mmCIF file of C-alpha atoms in Angstrom:
data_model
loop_
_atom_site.group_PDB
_atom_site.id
_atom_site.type_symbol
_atom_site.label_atom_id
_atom_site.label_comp_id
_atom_site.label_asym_id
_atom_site.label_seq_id
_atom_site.Cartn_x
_atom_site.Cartn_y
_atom_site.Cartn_z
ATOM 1 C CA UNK H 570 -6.522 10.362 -14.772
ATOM 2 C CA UNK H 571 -5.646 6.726 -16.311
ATOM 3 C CA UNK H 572 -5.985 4.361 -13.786
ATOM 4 C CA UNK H 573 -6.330 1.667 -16.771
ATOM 5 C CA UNK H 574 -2.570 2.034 -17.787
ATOM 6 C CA UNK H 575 -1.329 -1.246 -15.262
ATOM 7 C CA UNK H 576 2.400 0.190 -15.452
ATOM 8 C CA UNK H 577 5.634 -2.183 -14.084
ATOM 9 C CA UNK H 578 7.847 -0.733 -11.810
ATOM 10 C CA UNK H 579 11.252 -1.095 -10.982
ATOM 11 C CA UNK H 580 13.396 -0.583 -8.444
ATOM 12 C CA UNK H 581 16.859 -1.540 -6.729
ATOM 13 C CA UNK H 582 15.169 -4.848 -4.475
ATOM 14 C CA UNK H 583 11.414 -4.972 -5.495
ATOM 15 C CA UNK H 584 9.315 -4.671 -9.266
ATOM 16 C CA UNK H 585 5.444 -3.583 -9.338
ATOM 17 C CA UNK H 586 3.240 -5.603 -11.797
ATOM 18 C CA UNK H 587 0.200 -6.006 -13.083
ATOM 19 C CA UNK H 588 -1.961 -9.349 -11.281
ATOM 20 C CA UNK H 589 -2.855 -12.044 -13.379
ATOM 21 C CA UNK H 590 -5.459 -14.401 -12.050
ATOM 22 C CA UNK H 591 -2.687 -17.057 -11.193
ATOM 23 C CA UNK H 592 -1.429 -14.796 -8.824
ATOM 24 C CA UNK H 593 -4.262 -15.751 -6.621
ATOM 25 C CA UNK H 594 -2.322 -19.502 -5.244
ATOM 26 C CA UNK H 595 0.950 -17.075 -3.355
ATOM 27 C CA UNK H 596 -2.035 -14.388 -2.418
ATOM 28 C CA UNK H 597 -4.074 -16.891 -0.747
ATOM 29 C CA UNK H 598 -0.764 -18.340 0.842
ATOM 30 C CA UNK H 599 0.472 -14.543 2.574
ATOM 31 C CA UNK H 600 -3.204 -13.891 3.838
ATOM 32 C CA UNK H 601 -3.037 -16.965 6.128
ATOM 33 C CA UNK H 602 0.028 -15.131 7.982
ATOM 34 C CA UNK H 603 -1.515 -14.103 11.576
ATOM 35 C CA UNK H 604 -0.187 -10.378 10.906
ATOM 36 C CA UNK H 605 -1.547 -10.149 7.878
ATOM 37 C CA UNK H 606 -4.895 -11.567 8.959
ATOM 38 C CA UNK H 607 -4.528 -9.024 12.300
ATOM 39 C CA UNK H 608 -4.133 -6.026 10.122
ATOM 40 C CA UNK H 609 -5.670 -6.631 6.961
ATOM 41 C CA UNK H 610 -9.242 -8.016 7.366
ATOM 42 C CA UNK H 611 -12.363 -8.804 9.360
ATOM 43 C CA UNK H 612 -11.498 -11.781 11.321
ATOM 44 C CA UNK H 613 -14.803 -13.120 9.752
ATOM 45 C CA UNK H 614 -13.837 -12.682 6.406
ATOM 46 C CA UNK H 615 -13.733 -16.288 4.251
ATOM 47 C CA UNK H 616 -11.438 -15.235 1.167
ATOM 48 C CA UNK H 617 -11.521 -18.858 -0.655
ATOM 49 C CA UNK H 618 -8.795 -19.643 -3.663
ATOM 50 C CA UNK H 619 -11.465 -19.111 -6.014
ATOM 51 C CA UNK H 620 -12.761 -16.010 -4.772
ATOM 52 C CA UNK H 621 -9.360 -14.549 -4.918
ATOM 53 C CA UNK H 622 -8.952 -15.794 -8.069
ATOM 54 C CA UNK H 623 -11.714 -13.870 -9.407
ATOM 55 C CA UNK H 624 -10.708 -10.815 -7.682
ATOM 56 C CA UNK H 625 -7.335 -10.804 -8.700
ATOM 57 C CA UNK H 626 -8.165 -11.430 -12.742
ATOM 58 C CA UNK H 627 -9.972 -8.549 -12.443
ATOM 59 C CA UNK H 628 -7.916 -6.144 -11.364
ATOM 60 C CA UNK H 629 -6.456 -5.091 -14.614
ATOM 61 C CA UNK H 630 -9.578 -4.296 -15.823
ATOM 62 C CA UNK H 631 -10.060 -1.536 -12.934
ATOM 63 C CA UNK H 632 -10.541 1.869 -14.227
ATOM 64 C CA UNK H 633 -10.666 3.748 -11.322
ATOM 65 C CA UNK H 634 -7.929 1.680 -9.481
ATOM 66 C CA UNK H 635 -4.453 0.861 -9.298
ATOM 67 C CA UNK H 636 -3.861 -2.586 -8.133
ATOM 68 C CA UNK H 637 0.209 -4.049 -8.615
ATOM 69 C CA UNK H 638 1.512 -6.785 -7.400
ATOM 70 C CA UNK H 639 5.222 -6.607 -5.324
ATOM 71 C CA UNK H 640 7.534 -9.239 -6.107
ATOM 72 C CA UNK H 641 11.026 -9.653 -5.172
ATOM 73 C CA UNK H 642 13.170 -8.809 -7.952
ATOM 74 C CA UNK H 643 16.293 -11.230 -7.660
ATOM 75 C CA UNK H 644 13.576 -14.175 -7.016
ATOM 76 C CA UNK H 645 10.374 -12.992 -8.992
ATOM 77 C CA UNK H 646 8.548 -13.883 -5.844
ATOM 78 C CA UNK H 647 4.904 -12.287 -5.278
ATOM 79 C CA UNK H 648 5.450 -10.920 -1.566
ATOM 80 C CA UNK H 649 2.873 -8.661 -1.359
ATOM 81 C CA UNK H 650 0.772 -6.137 -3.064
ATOM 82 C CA UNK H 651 0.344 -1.646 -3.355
ATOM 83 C CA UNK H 652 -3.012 -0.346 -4.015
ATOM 84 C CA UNK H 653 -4.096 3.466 -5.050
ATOM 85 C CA UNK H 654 -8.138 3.547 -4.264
ATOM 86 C CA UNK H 655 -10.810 5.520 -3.690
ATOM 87 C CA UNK H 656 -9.949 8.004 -6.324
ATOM 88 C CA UNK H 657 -11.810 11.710 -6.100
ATOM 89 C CA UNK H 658 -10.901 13.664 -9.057
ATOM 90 C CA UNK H 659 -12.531 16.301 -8.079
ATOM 91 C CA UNK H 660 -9.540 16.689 -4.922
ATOM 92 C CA UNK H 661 -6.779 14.475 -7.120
ATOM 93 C CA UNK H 662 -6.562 12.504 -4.149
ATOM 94 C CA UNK H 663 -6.549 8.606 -3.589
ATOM 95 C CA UNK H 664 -6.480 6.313 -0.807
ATOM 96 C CA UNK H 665 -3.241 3.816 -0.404
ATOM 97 C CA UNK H 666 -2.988 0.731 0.985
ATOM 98 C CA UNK H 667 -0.639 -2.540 0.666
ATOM 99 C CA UNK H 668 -0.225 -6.132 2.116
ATOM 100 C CA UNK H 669 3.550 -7.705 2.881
ATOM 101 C CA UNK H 670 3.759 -11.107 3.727
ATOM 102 C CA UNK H 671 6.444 -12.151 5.748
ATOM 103 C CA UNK H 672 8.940 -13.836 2.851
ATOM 104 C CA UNK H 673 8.626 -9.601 2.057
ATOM 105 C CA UNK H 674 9.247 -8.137 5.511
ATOM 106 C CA UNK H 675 12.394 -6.584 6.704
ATOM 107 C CA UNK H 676 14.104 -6.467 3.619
ATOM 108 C CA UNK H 677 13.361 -3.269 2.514
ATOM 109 C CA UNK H 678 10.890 -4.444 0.308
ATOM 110 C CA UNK H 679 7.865 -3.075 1.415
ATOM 111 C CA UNK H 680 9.477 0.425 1.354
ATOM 112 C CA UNK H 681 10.359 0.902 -1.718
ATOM 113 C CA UNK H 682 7.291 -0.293 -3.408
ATOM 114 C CA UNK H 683 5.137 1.980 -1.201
ATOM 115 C CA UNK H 684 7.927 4.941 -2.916
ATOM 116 C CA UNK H 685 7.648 3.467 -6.184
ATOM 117 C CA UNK H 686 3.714 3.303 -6.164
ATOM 118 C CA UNK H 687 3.559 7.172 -4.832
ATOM 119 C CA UNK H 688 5.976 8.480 -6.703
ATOM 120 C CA UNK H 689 4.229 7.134 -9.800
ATOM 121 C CA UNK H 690 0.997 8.115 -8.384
ATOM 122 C CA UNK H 691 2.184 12.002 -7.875
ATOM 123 C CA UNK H 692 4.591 11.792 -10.949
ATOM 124 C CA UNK H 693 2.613 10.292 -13.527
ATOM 125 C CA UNK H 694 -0.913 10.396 -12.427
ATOM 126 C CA UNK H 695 -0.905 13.917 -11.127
ATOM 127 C CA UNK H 696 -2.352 13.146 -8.068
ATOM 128 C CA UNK H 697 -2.131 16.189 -5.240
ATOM 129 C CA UNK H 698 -2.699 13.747 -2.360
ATOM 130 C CA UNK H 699 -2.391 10.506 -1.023
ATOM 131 C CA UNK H 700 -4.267 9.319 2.104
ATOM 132 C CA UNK H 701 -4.067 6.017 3.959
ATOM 133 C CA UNK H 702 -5.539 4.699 7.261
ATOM 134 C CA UNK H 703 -3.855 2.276 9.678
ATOM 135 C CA UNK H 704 -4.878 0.620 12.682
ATOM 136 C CA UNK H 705 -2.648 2.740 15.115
ATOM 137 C CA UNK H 706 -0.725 -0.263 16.758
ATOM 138 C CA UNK H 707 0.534 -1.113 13.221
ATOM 139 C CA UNK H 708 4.114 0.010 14.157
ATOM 140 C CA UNK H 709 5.934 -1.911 11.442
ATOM 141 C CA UNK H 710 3.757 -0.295 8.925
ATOM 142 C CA UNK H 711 3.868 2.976 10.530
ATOM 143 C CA UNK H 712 7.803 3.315 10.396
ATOM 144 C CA UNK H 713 7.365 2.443 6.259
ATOM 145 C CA UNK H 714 5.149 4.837 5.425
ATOM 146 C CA UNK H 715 6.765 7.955 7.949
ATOM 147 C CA UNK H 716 9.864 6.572 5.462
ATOM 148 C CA UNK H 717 8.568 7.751 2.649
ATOM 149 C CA UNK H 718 7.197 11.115 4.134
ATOM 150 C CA UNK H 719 2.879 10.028 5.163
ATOM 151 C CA UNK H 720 2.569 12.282 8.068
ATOM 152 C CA UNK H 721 -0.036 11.990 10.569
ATOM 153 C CA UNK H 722 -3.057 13.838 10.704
ATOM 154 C CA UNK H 723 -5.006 12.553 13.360
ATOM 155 C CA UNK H 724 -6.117 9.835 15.120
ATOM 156 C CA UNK H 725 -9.922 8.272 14.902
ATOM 157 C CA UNK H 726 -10.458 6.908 18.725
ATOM 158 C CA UNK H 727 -11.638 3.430 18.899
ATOM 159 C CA UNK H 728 -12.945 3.842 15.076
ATOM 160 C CA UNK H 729 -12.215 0.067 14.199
ATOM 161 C CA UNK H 730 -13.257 -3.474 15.458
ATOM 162 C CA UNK H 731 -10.944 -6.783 15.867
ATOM 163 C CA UNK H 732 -12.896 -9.106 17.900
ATOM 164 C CA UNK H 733 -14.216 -7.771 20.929
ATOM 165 C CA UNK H 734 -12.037 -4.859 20.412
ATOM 166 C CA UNK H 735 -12.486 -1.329 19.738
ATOM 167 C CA UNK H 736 -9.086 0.409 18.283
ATOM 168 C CA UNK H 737 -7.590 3.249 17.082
ATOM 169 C CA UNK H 738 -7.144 4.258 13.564
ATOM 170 C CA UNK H 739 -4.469 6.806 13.106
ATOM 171 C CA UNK H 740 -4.829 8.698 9.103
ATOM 172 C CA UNK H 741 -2.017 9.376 7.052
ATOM 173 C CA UNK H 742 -1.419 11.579 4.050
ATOM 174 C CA UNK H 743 1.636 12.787 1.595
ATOM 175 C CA UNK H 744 0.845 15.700 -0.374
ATOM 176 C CA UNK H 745 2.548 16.597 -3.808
ATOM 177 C CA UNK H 746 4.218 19.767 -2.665
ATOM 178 C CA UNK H 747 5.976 17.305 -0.024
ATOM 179 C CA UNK H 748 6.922 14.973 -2.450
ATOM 180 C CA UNK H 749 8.291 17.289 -4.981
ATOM 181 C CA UNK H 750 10.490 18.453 -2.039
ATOM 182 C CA UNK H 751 11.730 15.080 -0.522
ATOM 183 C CA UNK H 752 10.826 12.289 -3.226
ATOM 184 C CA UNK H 753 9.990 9.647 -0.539
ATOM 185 C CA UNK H 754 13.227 9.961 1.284
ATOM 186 C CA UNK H 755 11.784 13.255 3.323
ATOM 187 C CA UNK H 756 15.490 12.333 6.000
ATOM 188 C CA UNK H 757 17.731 12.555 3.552
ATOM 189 C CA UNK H 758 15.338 16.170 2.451
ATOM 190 C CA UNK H 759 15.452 17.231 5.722
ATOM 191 C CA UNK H 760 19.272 16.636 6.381
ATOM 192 C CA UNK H 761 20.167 18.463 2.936
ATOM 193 C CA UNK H 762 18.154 21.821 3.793
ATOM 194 C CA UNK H 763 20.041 21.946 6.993
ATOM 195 C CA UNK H 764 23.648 21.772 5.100
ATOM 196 C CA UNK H 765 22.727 24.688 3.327
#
């Protein structure tokens, strides 16, 4: 597995890129957005410019990590970023995860790059699954990832904290024998094997 090649890719509305530590000014702008903040991180958390900065640089260097940034292709706006984690090589599996801001949201954007991430990570990576956990009243980023074929698996009762809060966290996963089948677009899969 080579997690150190940082790859660019493109599709119809959105292109994945590597970070570069300037990056870290537009990052620091989309995790002020309240949903972002909601669904995203501790409400404690204190992520200063300079702390992203460093974070950010680094991210290239990762060897056991894919970290891209999602811009908007007509503009070459950052909106956002996809994220493979958490890699086990003994079970070819990682975890996913990604951050939209809202100059990225309801344009599609978000979509594809969560296809073009997977599909890179099953296609090129040989990965055999893909995992990601989402606090279950997420429904925006619920409907994107059910898009490109997660399915649920179960649902961790009141396994995360927002405040005073105790929630849900629903777990996702794709597998590679899925994928080979639908390629991220498991309606248009589904509506084909019923025409024949």
């Amino acid at each position: 597995m080579n997690f150190s090649v940082k790859p660019v890719l493109t599709g119809e509305r959105s292109l994945l890129r590597p970070f570069t530590e300037d990056d870290a000014t537009r990052i620091a702008e989309i995790i002020e957005d309240p949903e972002v903040i909601r669904f995203t991180f501790e409400p404690s958390t204190v992520l200063t410019e300079e702390r992203l900065r460093s974070w950010y640089a680094s991210r290239n260097a990762q060897t056991d990590r894919l970290d891209l940034a999602v811009t908007d292709r007509a503009t070459g706006e950052l909106v956002g970023e996809v994220v493979l984690y958490e890699w086990d090589p003994d079970a070819r599996s990682c975890t996913f995860r990604t951050l939209v801001g809202p100059r990225g949201r309801g344009r599609g954007l978000g979509t594809e790059a969560t296809r073009l991430i997977v599909g890179y990570g099953f296609e090129q990576l040989g990965l055999n699954r893909i995992q990601l956990e989402l606090f279950s009243d997420n429904h925006r980023a619920r409907r994107v990832y059910e898009k490109v074929g997660f399915v649920e698996e179960g649902v961790r009762r009141q396994a995360l904290v927002r405040g005073e809060d105790l929630l849900d966290e629903t777990v996702m996963a794709v597998l590679a024998q899925d994928w080979a089948v639908h390629r991220g677009h498991p309606d248009i899969a589904a509506v084909s094997s019923t025409v024949r």
